[in-house]
CSV table of C-alpha atoms in Angstrom, one decimal:
chain,number,residue,atom,x,y,z
A,4,UNK,CA,78.6,102.0,119.0
A,5,UNK,CA,79.8,101.0,122.3
A,6,UNK,CA,76.5,98.6,122.7
A,7,UNK,CA,76.3,98.4,118.6
A,8,UNK,CA,79.9,96.7,119.3
A,9,UNK,CA,79.7,94.8,122.1
A,10,UNK,CA,76.9,93.2,120.0
A,11,UNK,CA,78.9,92.1,117.6
A,12,UNK,CA,81.2,90.2,119.8
A,13,UNK,CA,80.1,87.0,119.7
A,14,UNK,CA,80.3,85.5,116.1
A,15,UNK,CA,77.5,84.1,114.4
A,16,UNK,CA,76.6,80.6,114.4
A,17,UNK,CA,77.1,80.5,111.0
A,18,UNK,CA,80.6,81.7,111.2
A,19,UNK,CA,81.5,79.4,114.3
A,20,UNK,CA,80.4,76.3,112.0
A,21,UNK,CA,82.5,77.5,109.2
A,22,UNK,CA,85.4,78.2,111.5
A,23,UNK,CA,85.0,74.8,113.3
A,24,UNK,CA,84.7,73.2,109.9
A,25,UNK,CA,87.6,74.0,108.3
A,26,UNK,CA,90.1,73.7,111.1
A,27,UNK,CA,89.0,70.7,112.6
A,28,UNK,CA,87.9,69.0,116.2
A,29,UNK,CA,91.0,70.5,118.0
A,30,UNK,CA,90.3,73.9,117.1
A,31,UNK,CA,90.0,76.3,120.4
A,32,UNK,CA,89.5,80.2,119.6
A,33,UNK,CA,90.7,82.6,120.9
A,34,UNK,CA,88.9,85.9,122.8
A,35,UNK,CA,86.7,87.4,120.7
A,36,UNK,CA,87.1,90.5,119.7
A,37,UNK,CA,84.1,91.7,117.6
A,38,UNK,CA,84.3,92.5,113.6
A,39,UNK,CA,88.2,92.1,113.4
A,40,UNK,CA,88.3,88.8,115.0
A,41,UNK,CA,85.5,87.7,112.4
A,42,UNK,CA,87.7,89.0,109.4
A,43,UNK,CA,90.8,87.2,111.1
A,44,UNK,CA,88.8,84.0,111.3
A,45,UNK,CA,86.8,83.1,108.5
A,46,UNK,CA,88.4,81.3,106.2
A,47,UNK,CA,88.3,82.6,102.8
A,48,UNK,CA,85.6,81.3,100.5
A,49,UNK,CA,83.2,81.5,98.0
A,50,UNK,CA,80.0,80.3,101.1
A,51,UNK,CA,81.6,83.2,103.4
A,52,UNK,CA,82.2,86.4,100.7
A,53,UNK,CA,79.3,88.1,101.7
A,54,UNK,CA,79.6,87.8,105.3
A,55,UNK,CA,83.7,88.9,105.2
A,56,UNK,CA,82.3,92.3,102.7
A,57,UNK,CA,79.7,92.7,105.1
A,58,UNK,CA,82.4,92.9,108.6
A,59,UNK,CA,85.2,95.1,106.2
A,60,UNK,CA,82.1,97.6,105.9
A,61,UNK,CA,81.4,97.8,109.4
A,62,UNK,CA,85.3,98.4,110.3
A,63,UNK,CA,85.4,100.6,108.2
A,64,UNK,CA,82.8,102.6,110.0
A,65,UNK,CA,83.4,101.6,113.2
A,66,UNK,CA,87.1,103.3,112.6
A,67,UNK,CA,85.9,106.7,111.5
A,68,UNK,CA,83.5,106.9,113.9
A,69,UNK,CA,86.3,106.4,116.7
A,70,UNK,CA,88.6,108.4,115.2
A,71,UNK,CA,87.3,111.1,115.3
A,72,UNK,CA,87.9,114.2,118.0
A,73,UNK,CA,85.6,114.6,120.8
A,74,UNK,CA,83.3,117.3,120.1
A,75,UNK,CA,82.6,117.9,123.6
A,76,UNK,CA,86.1,117.6,125.1
A,77,UNK,CA,87.5,119.9,122.0
A,78,UNK,CA,90.9,121.5,123.4
A,79,UNK,CA,92.6,124.1,122.1
A,80,UNK,CA,95.9,122.9,120.4
A,81,UNK,CA,98.6,124.5,118.9
A,82,UNK,CA,98.8,123.3,115.1
A,83,UNK,CA,102.2,123.3,113.2
A,84,UNK,CA,100.9,123.8,109.6
A,85,UNK,CA,103.0,126.2,107.6
A,86,UNK,CA,101.7,128.1,104.5
A,87,UNK,CA,102.6,126.0,101.3
A,88,UNK,CA,105.4,127.8,99.7
A,89,UNK,CA,107.5,127.2,95.9
A,90,UNK,CA,106.4,124.2,93.4
A,91,UNK,CA,105.6,121.2,95.2
A,92,UNK,CA,105.1,119.9,98.8
A,93,UNK,CA,106.6,117.2,100.2
A,94,UNK,CA,106.6,115.2,104.0
A,95,UNK,CA,108.9,113.8,106.0
A,96,UNK,CA,107.5,111.3,108.5
A,97,UNK,CA,109.2,108.5,110.2
A,98,UNK,CA,109.6,107.6,113.4
A,99,UNK,CA,111.6,109.1,116.4
A,100,UNK,CA,115.8,109.6,115.4
A,101,UNK,CA,115.6,107.9,112.7
A,102,UNK,CA,117.5,111.1,110.7
A,103,UNK,CA,114.7,113.2,109.5
A,104,UNK,CA,116.5,116.1,111.1
A,105,UNK,CA,119.7,114.8,109.7
A,106,UNK,CA,118.2,114.8,106.1
A,107,UNK,CA,116.5,118.5,106.4
A,108,UNK,CA,120.4,120.5,106.7
A,109,UNK,CA,121.8,118.4,104.0
A,110,UNK,CA,119.1,119.0,101.7
A,111,UNK,CA,118.1,122.5,102.3
A,112,UNK,CA,120.1,125.7,104.0
A,113,UNK,CA,117.5,125.3,106.8
A,114,UNK,CA,119.3,123.8,110.2
A,115,UNK,CA,117.2,121.5,112.1
A,116,UNK,CA,118.1,120.4,115.2
A,117,UNK,CA,119.2,117.0,115.5
A,118,UNK,CA,120.4,115.4,118.8
A,119,UNK,CA,121.1,111.4,119.4
A,120,UNK,CA,118.2,111.5,121.8
A,121,UNK,CA,114.4,111.0,121.0
A,122,UNK,CA,111.5,113.5,120.0
A,123,UNK,CA,114.5,116.4,119.4
A,124,UNK,CA,111.5,117.9,116.3
A,125,UNK,CA,108.8,119.1,118.1
A,126,UNK,CA,106.9,121.2,115.3
A,127,UNK,CA,107.3,121.4,112.0
A,128,UNK,CA,109.9,122.9,109.9
A,129,UNK,CA,110.0,123.7,107.0
A,130,UNK,CA,113.0,123.6,103.9
A,131,UNK,CA,113.4,124.3,100.1
A,132,UNK,CA,114.6,121.8,98.0
A,133,UNK,CA,116.3,124.0,94.9
A,134,UNK,CA,115.9,121.2,92.6
A,135,UNK,CA,116.1,121.9,88.4
A,136,UNK,CA,115.2,125.4,88.6
A,137,UNK,CA,112.4,123.8,91.0
A,138,UNK,CA,111.9,124.7,94.5
A,139,UNK,CA,110.5,122.0,96.6
A,140,UNK,CA,109.0,122.7,99.8
A,141,UNK,CA,110.2,119.9,102.6
A,142,UNK,CA,109.0,119.4,105.6
A,143,UNK,CA,110.4,117.7,109.0
A,144,UNK,CA,107.5,116.9,110.4
A,145,UNK,CA,107.8,115.4,114.4
A,146,UNK,CA,108.5,112.0,115.1
A,147,UNK,CA,104.9,109.4,114.6
A,148,UNK,CA,104.9,106.9,117.1
A,149,UNK,CA,102.1,103.4,117.5
A,150,UNK,CA,98.8,104.6,117.9
A,151,UNK,CA,99.3,108.5,115.7
A,152,UNK,CA,96.0,107.8,114.2
A,153,UNK,CA,94.3,108.0,117.8
A,154,UNK,CA,96.1,110.9,118.2
A,155,UNK,CA,99.1,109.4,120.2
A,156,UNK,CA,102.3,111.9,120.1
A,157,UNK,CA,100.3,114.8,118.5
A,158,UNK,CA,100.2,112.5,115.5
A,159,UNK,CA,96.9,113.4,114.2
A,160,UNK,CA,98.6,117.3,113.6
A,161,UNK,CA,101.3,115.4,111.8
A,162,UNK,CA,99.0,113.0,109.5
A,163,UNK,CA,97.1,116.5,108.8
A,164,UNK,CA,99.7,118.3,107.3
A,165,UNK,CA,101.3,114.7,105.5
A,166,UNK,CA,97.9,114.9,103.7
A,167,UNK,CA,98.3,118.1,101.9
A,168,UNK,CA,101.5,116.8,100.5
A,169,UNK,CA,102.3,116.2,97.0
A,170,UNK,CA,104.9,113.3,97.7
A,171,UNK,CA,105.3,111.5,101.1
A,172,UNK,CA,109.0,110.6,102.1
A,173,UNK,CA,109.2,107.7,104.7
A,174,UNK,CA,111.9,107.3,106.5
A,175,UNK,CA,113.3,104.2,108.2
A,176,UNK,CA,115.9,102.8,110.5
A,177,UNK,CA,117.5,100.3,108.1
A,178,UNK,CA,119.1,98.3,110.6
A,179,UNK,CA,115.7,98.1,111.7
A,180,UNK,CA,114.4,95.7,108.9
A,181,UNK,CA,110.2,96.1,107.8
A,182,UNK,CA,108.9,96.8,111.4
A,183,UNK,CA,109.1,100.2,111.1
A,184,UNK,CA,107.7,100.3,108.1
A,185,UNK,CA,104.4,98.0,108.7
A,186,UNK,CA,103.7,100.2,111.3
A,187,UNK,CA,103.5,103.2,109.8
A,188,UNK,CA,101.8,102.0,106.7
A,189,UNK,CA,99.2,100.6,109.3
A,190,UNK,CA,98.5,104.0,111.3
A,191,UNK,CA,98.6,106.1,107.4
A,192,UNK,CA,95.5,103.8,106.2
A,193,UNK,CA,93.9,103.7,109.1
A,194,UNK,CA,93.1,107.6,108.1
A,195,UNK,CA,92.5,107.3,105.0
A,196,UNK,CA,96.0,107.8,103.3
A,197,UNK,CA,96.8,105.5,100.2
A,198,UNK,CA,100.1,105.4,99.6
A,199,UNK,CA,102.0,104.5,96.1
A,200,UNK,CA,98.3,103.1,94.8
A,201,UNK,CA,95.2,104.9,92.3
A,202,UNK,CA,91.3,106.2,92.6
A,203,UNK,CA,89.6,102.8,92.5
A,204,UNK,CA,87.5,103.6,88.7
A,205,UNK,CA,84.4,103.3,89.7
A,206,UNK,CA,81.6,105.7,89.4
A,207,UNK,CA,79.1,105.9,92.2
A,208,UNK,CA,76.6,108.5,92.6
A,209,UNK,CA,73.9,108.9,95.6
A,210,UNK,CA,70.4,109.5,94.3
A,211,UNK,CA,66.6,110.3,95.9
A,212,UNK,CA,65.4,107.6,94.6
A,213,UNK,CA,65.1,104.6,92.1
A,214,UNK,CA,66.9,101.8,94.0
A,215,UNK,CA,70.4,100.6,94.0
A,216,UNK,CA,71.6,100.6,89.9
A,217,UNK,CA,74.5,98.5,89.4
A,218,UNK,CA,76.8,97.9,86.1
A,219,UNK,CA,80.1,96.6,85.3
A,220,UNK,CA,82.3,97.4,82.0
A,221,UNK,CA,84.7,93.9,82.9
A,222,UNK,CA,84.7,90.9,84.8
A,223,UNK,CA,84.6,90.9,88.2
A,224,UNK,CA,86.1,88.5,90.6
A,225,UNK,CA,86.2,90.1,94.0
A,226,UNK,CA,82.9,92.0,94.0
A,227,UNK,CA,79.9,91.2,93.0
A,228,UNK,CA,75.8,92.9,92.9
A,229,UNK,CA,74.8,91.4,96.3
A,230,UNK,CA,78.0,92.1,98.2
A,231,UNK,CA,78.1,95.8,96.9
A,232,UNK,CA,74.3,95.9,97.8
A,233,UNK,CA,75.1,94.6,101.2
A,234,UNK,CA,78.3,97.3,101.7
A,235,UNK,CA,75.6,99.7,100.1
A,236,UNK,CA,73.1,99.1,102.8
A,237,UNK,CA,75.5,99.4,106.1
A,238,UNK,CA,75.9,102.9,105.4
A,239,UNK,CA,71.7,103.4,105.3
A,240,UNK,CA,72.3,104.1,101.2
A,241,UNK,CA,69.2,102.5,99.7
A,242,UNK,CA,69.4,104.7,96.5
A,243,UNK,CA,72.7,104.7,94.2
A,244,UNK,CA,74.4,104.6,90.7
A,245,UNK,CA,76.8,102.4,90.8
A,246,UNK,CA,79.0,101.2,87.7
A,247,UNK,CA,82.8,99.1,88.0
A,248,UNK,CA,85.0,100.2,85.5
A,249,UNK,CA,87.6,98.1,87.3
A,250,UNK,CA,88.0,94.5,89.2
A,251,UNK,CA,88.3,96.7,92.5
A,252,UNK,CA,88.3,94.3,96.0
A,253,UNK,CA,85.5,95.1,98.5
A,254,UNK,CA,87.8,97.6,100.4
A,255,UNK,CA,88.5,100.0,97.0
A,256,UNK,CA,84.4,99.8,96.8
A,257,UNK,CA,84.7,101.0,100.7
A,258,UNK,CA,86.8,103.8,100.0
A,259,UNK,CA,84.8,105.3,97.3
A,260,UNK,CA,82.0,105.1,99.5
A,261,UNK,CA,83.0,107.9,102.1
A,262,UNK,CA,85.1,109.4,99.6
A,263,UNK,CA,87.8,111.2,102.0
A,264,UNK,CA,90.7,108.9,100.8
A,265,UNK,CA,93.8,110.5,99.8
A,266,UNK,CA,95.7,108.5,97.2
A,267,UNK,CA,99.2,110.2,97.0
A,268,UNK,CA,103.3,108.1,95.8
A,269,UNK,CA,105.7,107.4,98.7
A,270,UNK,CA,109.5,107.2,98.5
A,271,UNK,CA,110.7,104.4,101.0
A,272,UNK,CA,113.8,105.6,101.9
A,273,UNK,CA,116.5,103.5,103.9
A,274,UNK,CA,118.6,105.7,106.2
A,275,UNK,CA,121.9,104.2,108.5
A,276,UNK,CA,122.7,101.5,105.6
A,277,UNK,CA,126.6,102.1,106.5
A,278,UNK,CA,126.1,100.0,109.5
A,279,UNK,CA,124.4,97.2,107.8
A,280,UNK,CA,125.4,94.3,105.6
A,281,UNK,CA,126.4,94.6,102.1
A,282,UNK,CA,124.2,91.5,101.3
A,283,UNK,CA,121.3,93.4,103.4
A,284,UNK,CA,122.1,96.9,102.1
A,285,UNK,CA,121.3,95.1,98.1
A,286,UNK,CA,118.2,94.0,100.0
A,287,UNK,CA,116.4,96.6,100.5
A,288,UNK,CA,117.3,99.1,97.7
A,289,UNK,CA,115.6,96.5,95.3
A,290,UNK,CA,112.5,96.7,96.8
A,291,UNK,CA,109.6,98.9,95.0
A,292,UNK,CA,109.3,102.2,96.0
A,293,UNK,CA,112.5,102.8,97.9
A,294,UNK,CA,116.1,104.3,98.1
A,295,UNK,CA,118.8,103.7,100.1
A,296,UNK,CA,121.1,106.1,101.6
A,297,UNK,CA,123.3,107.7,104.9
A,298,UNK,CA,122.8,110.9,105.8
A,299,UNK,CA,126.0,110.5,108.0
A,300,UNK,CA,128.2,109.4,105.3
A,301,UNK,CA,126.2,111.4,102.7
A,302,UNK,CA,125.8,108.4,100.7
A,303,UNK,CA,123.5,107.9,97.2
A,304,UNK,CA,121.8,111.4,98.4
A,305,UNK,CA,121.7,112.8,94.3
A,306,UNK,CA,119.5,109.7,93.1
A,307,UNK,CA,117.2,110.2,95.8
A,308,UNK,CA,117.0,113.7,94.5
A,309,UNK,CA,116.7,112.0,90.7
A,310,UNK,CA,113.7,110.1,92.4
A,311,UNK,CA,112.2,112.1,94.2
A,312,UNK,CA,111.0,115.0,90.9
A,313,UNK,CA,110.3,111.7,89.0
A,314,UNK,CA,107.8,110.9,92.1
A,315,UNK,CA,106.6,114.7,91.5
A,316,UNK,CA,106.0,114.3,88.3
A,317,UNK,CA,106.9,118.4,87.4
A,318,UNK,CA,108.2,119.6,84.2
A,319,UNK,CA,110.6,122.8,83.4
A,320,UNK,CA,109.5,125.1,80.1
A,321,UNK,CA,111.2,128.0,79.9
A,322,UNK,CA,109.7,130.8,77.7
A,323,UNK,CA,110.9,133.1,74.8
A,324,UNK,CA,110.5,136.4,73.2
A,325,UNK,CA,110.4,137.1,70.3
A,326,UNK,CA,113.3,137.9,68.7
A,327,UNK,CA,115.2,136.9,71.9
A,328,UNK,CA,117.3,134.0,72.9
A,329,UNK,CA,115.8,131.7,75.4
A,330,UNK,CA,115.5,132.3,79.0
A,331,UNK,CA,117.2,129.5,80.9
A,332,UNK,CA,117.9,130.9,84.5
A,333,UNK,CA,113.9,130.9,85.0
A,334,UNK,CA,111.8,128.1,84.3
A,335,UNK,CA,107.7,127.8,84.6
A,336,UNK,CA,106.8,124.3,86.7
A,337,UNK,CA,103.6,122.7,85.9
A,338,UNK,CA,102.8,119.1,86.5
A,339,UNK,CA,103.4,116.8,84.3
A,340,UNK,CA,100.5,117.0,81.1
A,341,UNK,CA,100.2,121.1,81.5
A,342,UNK,CA,98.9,121.7,78.1
A,343,UNK,CA,100.2,125.9,76.7
A,344,UNK,CA,96.3,127.1,78.9
A,345,UNK,CA,98.5,126.0,82.3
A,346,UNK,CA,101.9,127.9,80.7
A,347,UNK,CA,99.5,131.3,80.0
A,348,UNK,CA,97.9,131.0,83.4
A,349,UNK,CA,101.1,130.9,85.0
A,350,UNK,CA,102.1,133.9,83.7
A,351,UNK,CA,99.5,136.1,83.5
A,352,UNK,CA,95.3,135.0,84.1
A,353,UNK,CA,94.2,137.2,81.4
A,354,UNK,CA,97.1,136.1,78.6
A,355,UNK,CA,94.7,132.4,77.5
A,356,UNK,CA,92.5,135.0,76.2
A,357,UNK,CA,93.9,137.0,74.3
A,358,UNK,CA,95.5,134.3,73.0
A,359,UNK,CA,96.1,134.0,69.2
A,360,UNK,CA,98.9,130.7,68.8
A,361,UNK,CA,102.4,129.5,70.6
A,362,UNK,CA,105.7,128.8,68.9
A,363,UNK,CA,107.4,125.7,70.8
A,364,UNK,CA,110.8,124.0,70.0
A,365,UNK,CA,111.4,120.9,71.8
A,366,UNK,CA,110.5,117.3,72.6
A,367,UNK,CA,106.7,118.0,72.0
A,368,UNK,CA,106.4,119.1,68.5
A,369,UNK,CA,107.4,117.2,65.1
A,370,UNK,CA,109.9,119.7,63.8
A,371,UNK,CA,111.1,123.3,66.1
A,372,UNK,CA,109.6,125.5,66.1
A,373,UNK,CA,106.0,123.8,65.9
A,374,UNK,CA,102.9,126.3,65.4
A,375,UNK,CA,100.8,125.1,68.2
A,376,UNK,CA,97.3,125.9,69.9
A,377,UNK,CA,96.6,126.3,73.5
A,378,UNK,CA,95.5,122.2,74.0
A,379,UNK,CA,99.0,121.1,72.9
A,380,UNK,CA,101.1,118.7,76.0
A,381,UNK,CA,103.7,120.5,76.9
A,382,UNK,CA,107.1,118.5,77.7
A,383,UNK,CA,110.4,118.4,80.1
A,384,UNK,CA,112.4,121.4,79.0
A,385,UNK,CA,110.3,122.6,76.1
A,386,UNK,CA,110.6,126.3,75.3
A,387,UNK,CA,107.6,128.2,73.8
A,388,UNK,CA,106.9,132.0,72.3
A,389,UNK,CA,103.1,132.9,73.0
A,390,UNK,CA,101.6,135.1,69.8
A,391,UNK,CA,98.6,137.5,71.4
A,392,UNK,CA,95.5,138.5,69.7
């Protein structure tokens, strides 16, 4: 692979010509460092579209190879993943000394060591947030440093745990601006974690023969059939079926080919707002997917819990026995969009096979009670009574 990288270090003559033409006669290029240099240097225009797409595919492939742990020099290390419990899992990631351990101690009954020096937390410490009848598992992970994706500071283990979470809370120091956020996003992006993005709506299926079948249901402005073929050939795929259902970029198409990307919601939490001006607090609070708090003065923690509940997209369902009042003390926690069948499976695995009908009270019905079947979609705080055959 290193031989291939060294071959790629020298830009092609076409690339040099385009750079010189766009930059002018006085342009002196920096020392080239492989395909990444060409991606930064090549001007974005129709003439270089295919060249840039091919370089991005090569970069994605090389990064994946570099991030793979060495099989020959593998050493047994102590992992710190904990068993998944509760109704949802939330991972706390951030740089050292941003307030993750203090936040865990405030939100849960778990005491996590907090001190003024860095790397106070050296392992994964779990806690449980009890909110609206749900038990939300909160994981306090060790601080991430730059280069975590390459394994620095146990970064691989931290990121591996973050991939198993339902929501990521990125804890940031409000006094340090946007530097921490951009660095953490870069580290997570390099290992295939896509924050606040949806999976590209592209149908992709490799085949044994027949060449590459390309089609799209929308007008494509970022990808073309020729570019898709070049990217597939770079991954040694010469027979496949590709269908674009939305206008996606070459990077998104590469993610579909690789197939190991994780798409999860992320909440950016800016801590220590008591140390910055009100104008700066207002600016940070207006950023998308952001919440401003102060763990030291316990400011805005209730609003953070409300936002976390929305990002988790959980639904509380209450049960009712025939002739009795609903049981509001013990709720069934399900994902948003769950049906009556999901409720049956949560109560007992054999209940769905004995199901006759259900009576539902709540916002999901036109009138209360309404007789529904297994496919009826439940909403938050609905009450259900199941009748068996």
